[in-house]
Every structure is written in structure tokens, then in C-alpha cells.
Short mmCIF file of N, CA, C and O in Angstrom, two decimals:
data_model
loop_
_atom_site.label_atom_id
_atom_site.label_comp_id
_atom_site.label_asym_id
_atom_site.label_seq_id
_atom_site.Cartn_x
_atom_site.Cartn_y
_atom_site.Cartn_z
N MET A 198 85.03 57.14 82.97
CA MET A 198 85.90 58.24 82.62
C MET A 198 86.90 57.75 81.58
O MET A 198 87.56 56.74 81.76
N SER A 199 87.01 58.45 80.50
CA SER A 199 87.94 58.05 79.46
C SER A 199 89.33 58.61 79.72
O SER A 199 89.51 59.49 80.55
N HIS A 200 90.29 58.09 78.99
CA HIS A 200 91.67 58.55 79.14
C HIS A 200 91.80 60.04 78.82
O HIS A 200 92.63 60.74 79.37
N ARG A 201 90.96 60.55 77.96
CA ARG A 201 91.02 61.95 77.57
C ARG A 201 90.63 62.89 78.70
O ARG A 201 90.90 64.08 78.64
N ASP A 202 89.97 62.38 79.73
CA ASP A 202 89.56 63.21 80.86
C ASP A 202 90.71 63.51 81.80
O ASP A 202 90.58 64.33 82.69
N HIS A 203 91.85 62.88 81.59
CA HIS A 203 93.01 63.07 82.45
C HIS A 203 93.97 64.06 81.82
O HIS A 203 94.14 64.10 80.61
N ASP A 204 94.59 64.84 82.66
CA ASP A 204 95.60 65.79 82.20
C ASP A 204 96.89 65.48 82.95
O ASP A 204 97.23 66.15 83.91
N ASP A 205 97.56 64.41 82.54
CA ASP A 205 98.78 63.97 83.22
C ASP A 205 100.00 64.67 82.64
O ASP A 205 100.10 64.89 81.44
N THR A 206 100.91 65.00 83.51
CA THR A 206 102.19 65.58 83.12
C THR A 206 103.28 64.82 83.85
O THR A 206 103.14 64.49 85.02
N THR A 207 104.35 64.53 83.14
CA THR A 207 105.46 63.81 83.73
C THR A 207 106.69 64.69 83.72
O THR A 207 107.00 65.34 82.71
N TYR A 208 107.39 64.73 84.85
CA TYR A 208 108.64 65.46 84.96
C TYR A 208 109.72 64.47 85.37
O TYR A 208 109.47 63.54 86.12
N HIS A 209 110.92 64.69 84.90
CA HIS A 209 112.04 63.82 85.23
C HIS A 209 113.12 64.64 85.93
O HIS A 209 113.47 65.72 85.48
N VAL A 210 113.63 64.10 87.01
CA VAL A 210 114.73 64.72 87.73
C VAL A 210 115.98 63.90 87.45
O VAL A 210 115.98 62.68 87.62
N LYS A 211 117.02 64.58 86.99
CA LYS A 211 118.30 63.91 86.74
C LYS A 211 119.21 64.21 87.92
O LYS A 211 119.44 65.38 88.26
N ILE A 212 119.72 63.17 88.55
CA ILE A 212 120.60 63.33 89.70
C ILE A 212 121.99 62.83 89.33
O ILE A 212 122.16 61.71 88.86
N THR A 213 122.97 63.69 89.56
CA THR A 213 124.37 63.35 89.31
C THR A 213 125.09 63.39 90.64
O THR A 213 124.91 64.32 91.43
N VAL A 214 125.92 62.38 90.88
CA VAL A 214 126.67 62.30 92.13
C VAL A 214 128.16 62.24 91.80
O VAL A 214 128.58 61.47 90.94
N HIS A 215 128.93 63.07 92.50
CA HIS A 215 130.38 63.11 92.31
C HIS A 215 131.04 62.81 93.65
O HIS A 215 130.69 63.43 94.66
N HIS A 216 131.99 61.90 93.64
CA HIS A 216 132.71 61.51 94.86
C HIS A 216 134.16 61.97 94.80
O HIS A 216 134.82 61.80 93.79
N ASP A 217 134.63 62.56 95.90
CA ASP A 217 136.05 62.77 96.13
C ASP A 217 136.41 61.86 97.29
O ASP A 217 135.57 61.11 97.78
N ASP A 218 137.62 61.96 97.77
CA ASP A 218 138.04 61.08 98.87
C ASP A 218 137.16 61.21 100.09
O ASP A 218 136.75 60.22 100.69
N ASP A 219 136.86 62.44 100.50
CA ASP A 219 136.09 62.64 101.73
C ASP A 219 134.86 63.51 101.53
O ASP A 219 134.29 64.03 102.47
N HIS A 220 134.45 63.67 100.28
CA HIS A 220 133.35 64.57 99.98
C HIS A 220 132.46 63.98 98.89
O HIS A 220 132.96 63.40 97.93
N THR A 221 131.17 64.13 99.06
CA THR A 221 130.22 63.69 98.04
C THR A 221 129.33 64.87 97.70
O THR A 221 128.83 65.56 98.59
N LYS A 222 129.14 65.12 96.41
CA LYS A 222 128.28 66.20 95.96
C LYS A 222 127.24 65.63 95.01
O LYS A 222 127.57 64.87 94.10
N ALA A 223 125.99 66.01 95.23
CA ALA A 223 124.90 65.59 94.35
C ALA A 223 124.26 66.83 93.74
O ALA A 223 124.15 67.88 94.39
N THR A 224 123.85 66.70 92.50
CA THR A 224 123.16 67.76 91.80
C THR A 224 121.89 67.18 91.20
O THR A 224 121.93 66.13 90.55
N ALA A 225 120.76 67.84 91.47
CA ALA A 225 119.46 67.41 90.95
C ALA A 225 118.99 68.45 89.93
O ALA A 225 118.87 69.63 90.25
N HIS A 226 118.74 68.01 88.71
CA HIS A 226 118.32 68.90 87.62
C HIS A 226 116.86 68.62 87.28
O HIS A 226 116.47 67.46 87.11
N LEU A 227 116.08 69.68 87.14
CA LEU A 227 114.68 69.56 86.75
C LEU A 227 114.35 70.66 85.76
O LEU A 227 114.58 71.85 86.04
N HIS A 228 113.85 70.28 84.58
CA HIS A 228 113.34 71.28 83.64
C HIS A 228 111.88 71.52 84.02
O HIS A 228 111.06 70.62 83.94
N TRP A 229 111.60 72.74 84.49
CA TRP A 229 110.27 73.08 85.01
C TRP A 229 109.74 74.24 84.20
O TRP A 229 110.27 75.35 84.26
N ARG A 230 108.70 73.98 83.44
CA ARG A 230 108.13 74.96 82.53
C ARG A 230 109.22 75.48 81.61
O ARG A 230 109.74 74.73 80.82
N HIS A 231 109.61 76.74 81.75
CA HIS A 231 110.63 77.28 80.86
C HIS A 231 111.93 77.55 81.59
O HIS A 231 112.75 78.36 81.15
N ALA A 232 112.12 76.89 82.71
CA ALA A 232 113.33 77.13 83.52
C ALA A 232 113.99 75.81 83.86
O ALA A 232 113.34 74.77 83.96
N ASP A 233 115.28 75.88 84.04
CA ASP A 233 116.03 74.73 84.54
C ASP A 233 116.38 75.00 86.00
O ASP A 233 117.09 75.96 86.30
N LEU A 234 115.84 74.19 86.89
CA LEU A 234 116.12 74.32 88.31
C LEU A 234 117.21 73.32 88.69
O LEU A 234 117.22 72.19 88.19
N VAL A 235 118.10 73.75 89.56
CA VAL A 235 119.22 72.89 89.98
C VAL A 235 119.30 72.93 91.49
O VAL A 235 119.43 74.00 92.09
N GLY A 236 119.21 71.76 92.10
CA GLY A 236 119.41 71.64 93.53
C GLY A 236 120.75 70.98 93.80
O GLY A 236 121.17 70.09 93.06
N GLU A 237 121.42 71.46 94.84
CA GLU A 237 122.73 70.91 95.16
C GLU A 237 122.77 70.44 96.61
O GLU A 237 122.13 71.05 97.48
N GLY A 238 123.50 69.37 96.83
CA GLY A 238 123.65 68.84 98.18
C GLY A 238 125.04 68.27 98.37
O GLY A 238 125.63 67.71 97.44
N ASP A 239 125.56 68.42 99.57
CA ASP A 239 126.91 67.94 99.89
C ASP A 239 126.87 67.06 101.13
O ASP A 239 125.98 67.19 101.97
N ALA A 240 127.86 66.22 101.22
CA ALA A 240 128.07 65.42 102.43
C ALA A 240 129.56 65.18 102.60
O ALA A 240 130.26 64.88 101.63
N GLU A 241 130.03 65.38 103.80
CA GLU A 241 131.42 65.08 104.13
C GLU A 241 131.49 63.64 104.64
O GLU A 241 130.65 63.23 105.43
N VAL A 242 132.48 62.93 104.18
CA VAL A 242 132.64 61.54 104.58
C VAL A 242 134.00 61.40 105.27
O VAL A 242 135.03 61.71 104.69
N ASP A 243 133.96 60.96 106.49
CA ASP A 243 135.20 60.73 107.24
C ASP A 243 135.70 59.34 106.86
O ASP A 243 134.98 58.35 107.03
N PRO A 244 136.91 59.24 106.34
CA PRO A 244 137.43 57.93 105.94
C PRO A 244 137.45 56.91 107.08
O PRO A 244 137.43 55.71 106.84
N ASP A 245 137.47 57.39 108.32
CA ASP A 245 137.48 56.48 109.46
C ASP A 245 136.09 56.03 109.88
O ASP A 245 135.95 55.19 110.77
N ASP A 246 135.05 56.61 109.27
CA ASP A 246 133.68 56.20 109.60
C ASP A 246 133.46 54.74 109.22
O ASP A 246 133.98 54.26 108.22
N ARG A 247 132.67 54.08 109.98
CA ARG A 247 132.38 52.68 109.68
C ARG A 247 131.16 52.56 108.76
O ARG A 247 130.79 51.47 108.35
N TYR A 248 130.55 53.71 108.43
CA TYR A 248 129.38 53.68 107.55
C TYR A 248 129.81 53.41 106.12
O TYR A 248 130.88 53.84 105.69
N PRO A 249 128.96 52.74 105.36
CA PRO A 249 129.28 52.52 103.95
C PRO A 249 129.29 53.86 103.19
O PRO A 249 128.62 54.81 103.59
N LYS A 250 130.02 53.90 102.11
CA LYS A 250 130.15 55.12 101.30
C LYS A 250 128.78 55.60 100.80
O LYS A 250 128.57 56.79 100.63
N ARG A 251 127.85 54.70 100.62
CA ARG A 251 126.54 55.08 100.09
C ARG A 251 125.77 55.99 101.04
O ARG A 251 124.89 56.72 100.62
N VAL A 252 126.09 55.98 102.33
CA VAL A 252 125.41 56.86 103.28
C VAL A 252 125.68 58.31 102.92
O VAL A 252 124.77 59.14 102.92
N GLY A 253 126.91 58.64 102.59
CA GLY A 253 127.23 60.00 102.15
C GLY A 253 126.51 60.35 100.87
O GLY A 253 126.02 61.47 100.70
N GLU A 254 126.41 59.39 99.97
CA GLU A 254 125.70 59.62 98.70
C GLU A 254 124.21 59.86 98.96
O GLU A 254 123.62 60.78 98.40
N GLU A 255 123.62 59.04 99.82
CA GLU A 255 122.20 59.21 100.14
C GLU A 255 121.94 60.58 100.75
O GLU A 255 120.96 61.25 100.42
N LEU A 256 122.81 61.00 101.66
CA LEU A 256 122.65 62.28 102.32
C LEU A 256 122.80 63.43 101.32
O LEU A 256 122.00 64.38 101.32
N ALA A 257 123.78 63.36 100.45
CA ALA A 257 123.98 64.41 99.44
C ALA A 257 122.79 64.49 98.49
O ALA A 257 122.33 65.59 98.15
N VAL A 258 122.26 63.35 98.06
CA VAL A 258 121.10 63.33 97.18
C VAL A 258 119.88 63.91 97.89
O VAL A 258 119.14 64.71 97.32
N ALA A 259 119.66 63.53 99.13
CA ALA A 259 118.53 64.06 99.89
C ALA A 259 118.63 65.58 100.02
O ALA A 259 117.63 66.30 99.87
N ARG A 260 119.82 66.08 100.26
CA ARG A 260 120.01 67.53 100.38
C ARG A 260 119.79 68.22 99.04
O ARG A 260 119.22 69.32 98.98
N ALA A 261 120.22 67.61 97.95
CA ALA A 261 119.99 68.20 96.63
C ALA A 261 118.50 68.26 96.31
O ALA A 261 118.00 69.26 95.78
N LEU A 262 117.78 67.19 96.63
CA LEU A 262 116.34 67.19 96.39
C LEU A 262 115.61 68.18 97.28
O LEU A 262 114.64 68.82 96.86
N THR A 263 116.08 68.35 98.51
CA THR A 263 115.49 69.34 99.41
C THR A 263 115.70 70.74 98.86
O THR A 263 114.78 71.57 98.86
N HIS A 264 116.89 71.02 98.36
CA HIS A 264 117.19 72.32 97.76
C HIS A 264 116.28 72.56 96.55
O HIS A 264 115.72 73.65 96.37
N LEU A 265 116.09 71.54 95.73
CA LEU A 265 115.21 71.62 94.57
C LEU A 265 113.77 71.87 95.01
O LEU A 265 113.06 72.69 94.43
N THR A 266 113.34 71.20 96.06
CA THR A 266 111.99 71.37 96.58
C THR A 266 111.75 72.80 97.02
O THR A 266 110.70 73.40 96.73
N ARG A 267 112.71 73.39 97.71
CA ARG A 267 112.56 74.78 98.15
C ARG A 267 112.39 75.72 96.95
O ARG A 267 111.60 76.67 97.00
N GLN A 268 113.12 75.45 95.88
CA GLN A 268 112.98 76.27 94.68
C GLN A 268 111.58 76.14 94.07
O GLN A 268 111.01 77.13 93.58
N LEU A 269 111.03 74.94 94.09
CA LEU A 269 109.68 74.74 93.57
C LEU A 269 108.65 75.48 94.43
O LEU A 269 107.68 76.05 93.90
N PHE A 270 108.84 75.49 95.74
CA PHE A 270 107.94 76.23 96.62
C PHE A 270 107.99 77.73 96.30
O PHE A 270 106.95 78.40 96.23
N VAL A 271 109.18 78.26 96.09
CA VAL A 271 109.33 79.67 95.76
C VAL A 271 108.64 79.97 94.41
O VAL A 271 107.94 80.98 94.27
N THR A 272 108.84 79.10 93.44
CA THR A 272 108.21 79.27 92.13
C THR A 272 106.70 79.25 92.25
O THR A 272 105.99 80.08 91.67
N THR A 273 106.17 78.31 93.02
CA THR A 273 104.73 78.20 93.21
C THR A 273 104.17 79.43 93.91
O THR A 273 103.12 79.96 93.51
N ALA A 274 104.85 79.91 94.94
CA ALA A 274 104.41 81.11 95.63
C ALA A 274 104.38 82.29 94.67
O ALA A 274 103.44 83.10 94.69
N GLY A 275 105.37 82.40 93.81
CA GLY A 275 105.39 83.47 92.81
C GLY A 275 104.23 83.37 91.85
O GLY A 275 103.63 84.39 91.47
N ASP A 276 103.89 82.15 91.44
CA ASP A 276 102.75 81.95 90.54
C ASP A 276 101.44 82.38 91.21
O ASP A 276 100.60 83.02 90.59
N ILE A 277 101.28 82.02 92.48
CA ILE A 277 100.07 82.40 93.21
C ILE A 277 100.00 83.92 93.37
O ILE A 277 98.95 84.53 93.14
N THR A 278 101.13 84.52 93.71
CA THR A 278 101.18 85.97 93.88
C THR A 278 100.84 86.70 92.58
O THR A 278 100.14 87.71 92.58
N SER A 279 101.31 86.15 91.47
CA SER A 279 101.03 86.81 90.18
C SER A 279 99.55 86.78 89.83
O SER A 279 99.06 87.65 89.12
N VAL A 280 98.83 85.81 90.36
CA VAL A 280 97.39 85.72 90.10
C VAL A 280 96.58 86.52 91.11
O VAL A 280 95.65 87.25 90.76
N THR A 281 96.96 86.42 92.38
CA THR A 281 96.17 87.04 93.45
C THR A 281 96.63 88.44 93.80
O THR A 281 95.87 89.21 94.39
N GLY A 282 97.87 88.78 93.48
CA GLY A 282 98.42 90.06 93.87
C GLY A 282 98.81 90.12 95.33
O GLY A 282 99.20 91.17 95.85
N GLU A 283 98.72 89.00 96.02
CA GLU A 283 99.06 88.93 97.45
C GLU A 283 100.32 88.11 97.64
O GLU A 283 100.51 87.10 96.97
N ASP A 284 101.16 88.55 98.58
CA ASP A 284 102.33 87.76 98.92
C ASP A 284 101.90 86.52 99.68
O ASP A 284 101.08 86.60 100.59
N VAL A 285 102.41 85.38 99.28
CA VAL A 285 102.07 84.13 99.96
C VAL A 285 103.35 83.36 100.27
O VAL A 285 104.41 83.60 99.67
N SER A 286 103.23 82.45 101.17
CA SER A 286 104.32 81.54 101.49
C SER A 286 103.76 80.13 101.45
O SER A 286 102.71 79.86 102.05
N VAL A 287 104.41 79.27 100.73
CA VAL A 287 103.99 77.87 100.66
C VAL A 287 105.12 77.00 101.15
O VAL A 287 106.27 77.34 101.06
N ARG A 288 104.74 75.87 101.74
CA ARG A 288 105.74 74.91 102.19
C ARG A 288 105.16 73.54 102.26
O ARG A 288 104.01 73.31 102.21
#
């Protein structure tokens, strides 16, 4: 199989994290076809917690990516519906 037989596409997700004293917010950006999708995630950090600050960051990023994933599922379901004429749910 030659390289020409492959139809590879690469997408990049840009994740931005903002920290306040007790709050972490992450935003995940994805340019998908002709739309810009944005997932957001938050985490509250108790200053008295013994966990490292990165735990709040990890949680906020995971939530932002989950939000982005849900948007992709909705987009995909819409694409299927536009072809089949049937309402579908994907997950």
C-alpha cells in the first residue's frame, strides 16, 4: 500500500489554562471543518488542600475536553441525520 492510499487528517486542540487564587479554568479550542468549537472546564481549589495545584489544572482540562467531546458528538449526530433523515444519538 502506498502513501497515497491513506487519507490522514490532523487536528490540533489548543488548551489554555487560567489560574486564580482558588479557581482554575481551562478552555479547549478546536477548529473543526468550518466551525470553531470551544470546550470549557472549571475546578475549585481549596487553599487548605494538600493536593498540588496541578490537580485542579488536570481536572479543569479534563472537563474542558469532555465538554469539547460532547460538542463533537452533537456535530456527528447532526451529520448523520442530514444524510439519513433520521434522528440519531451518538456517544
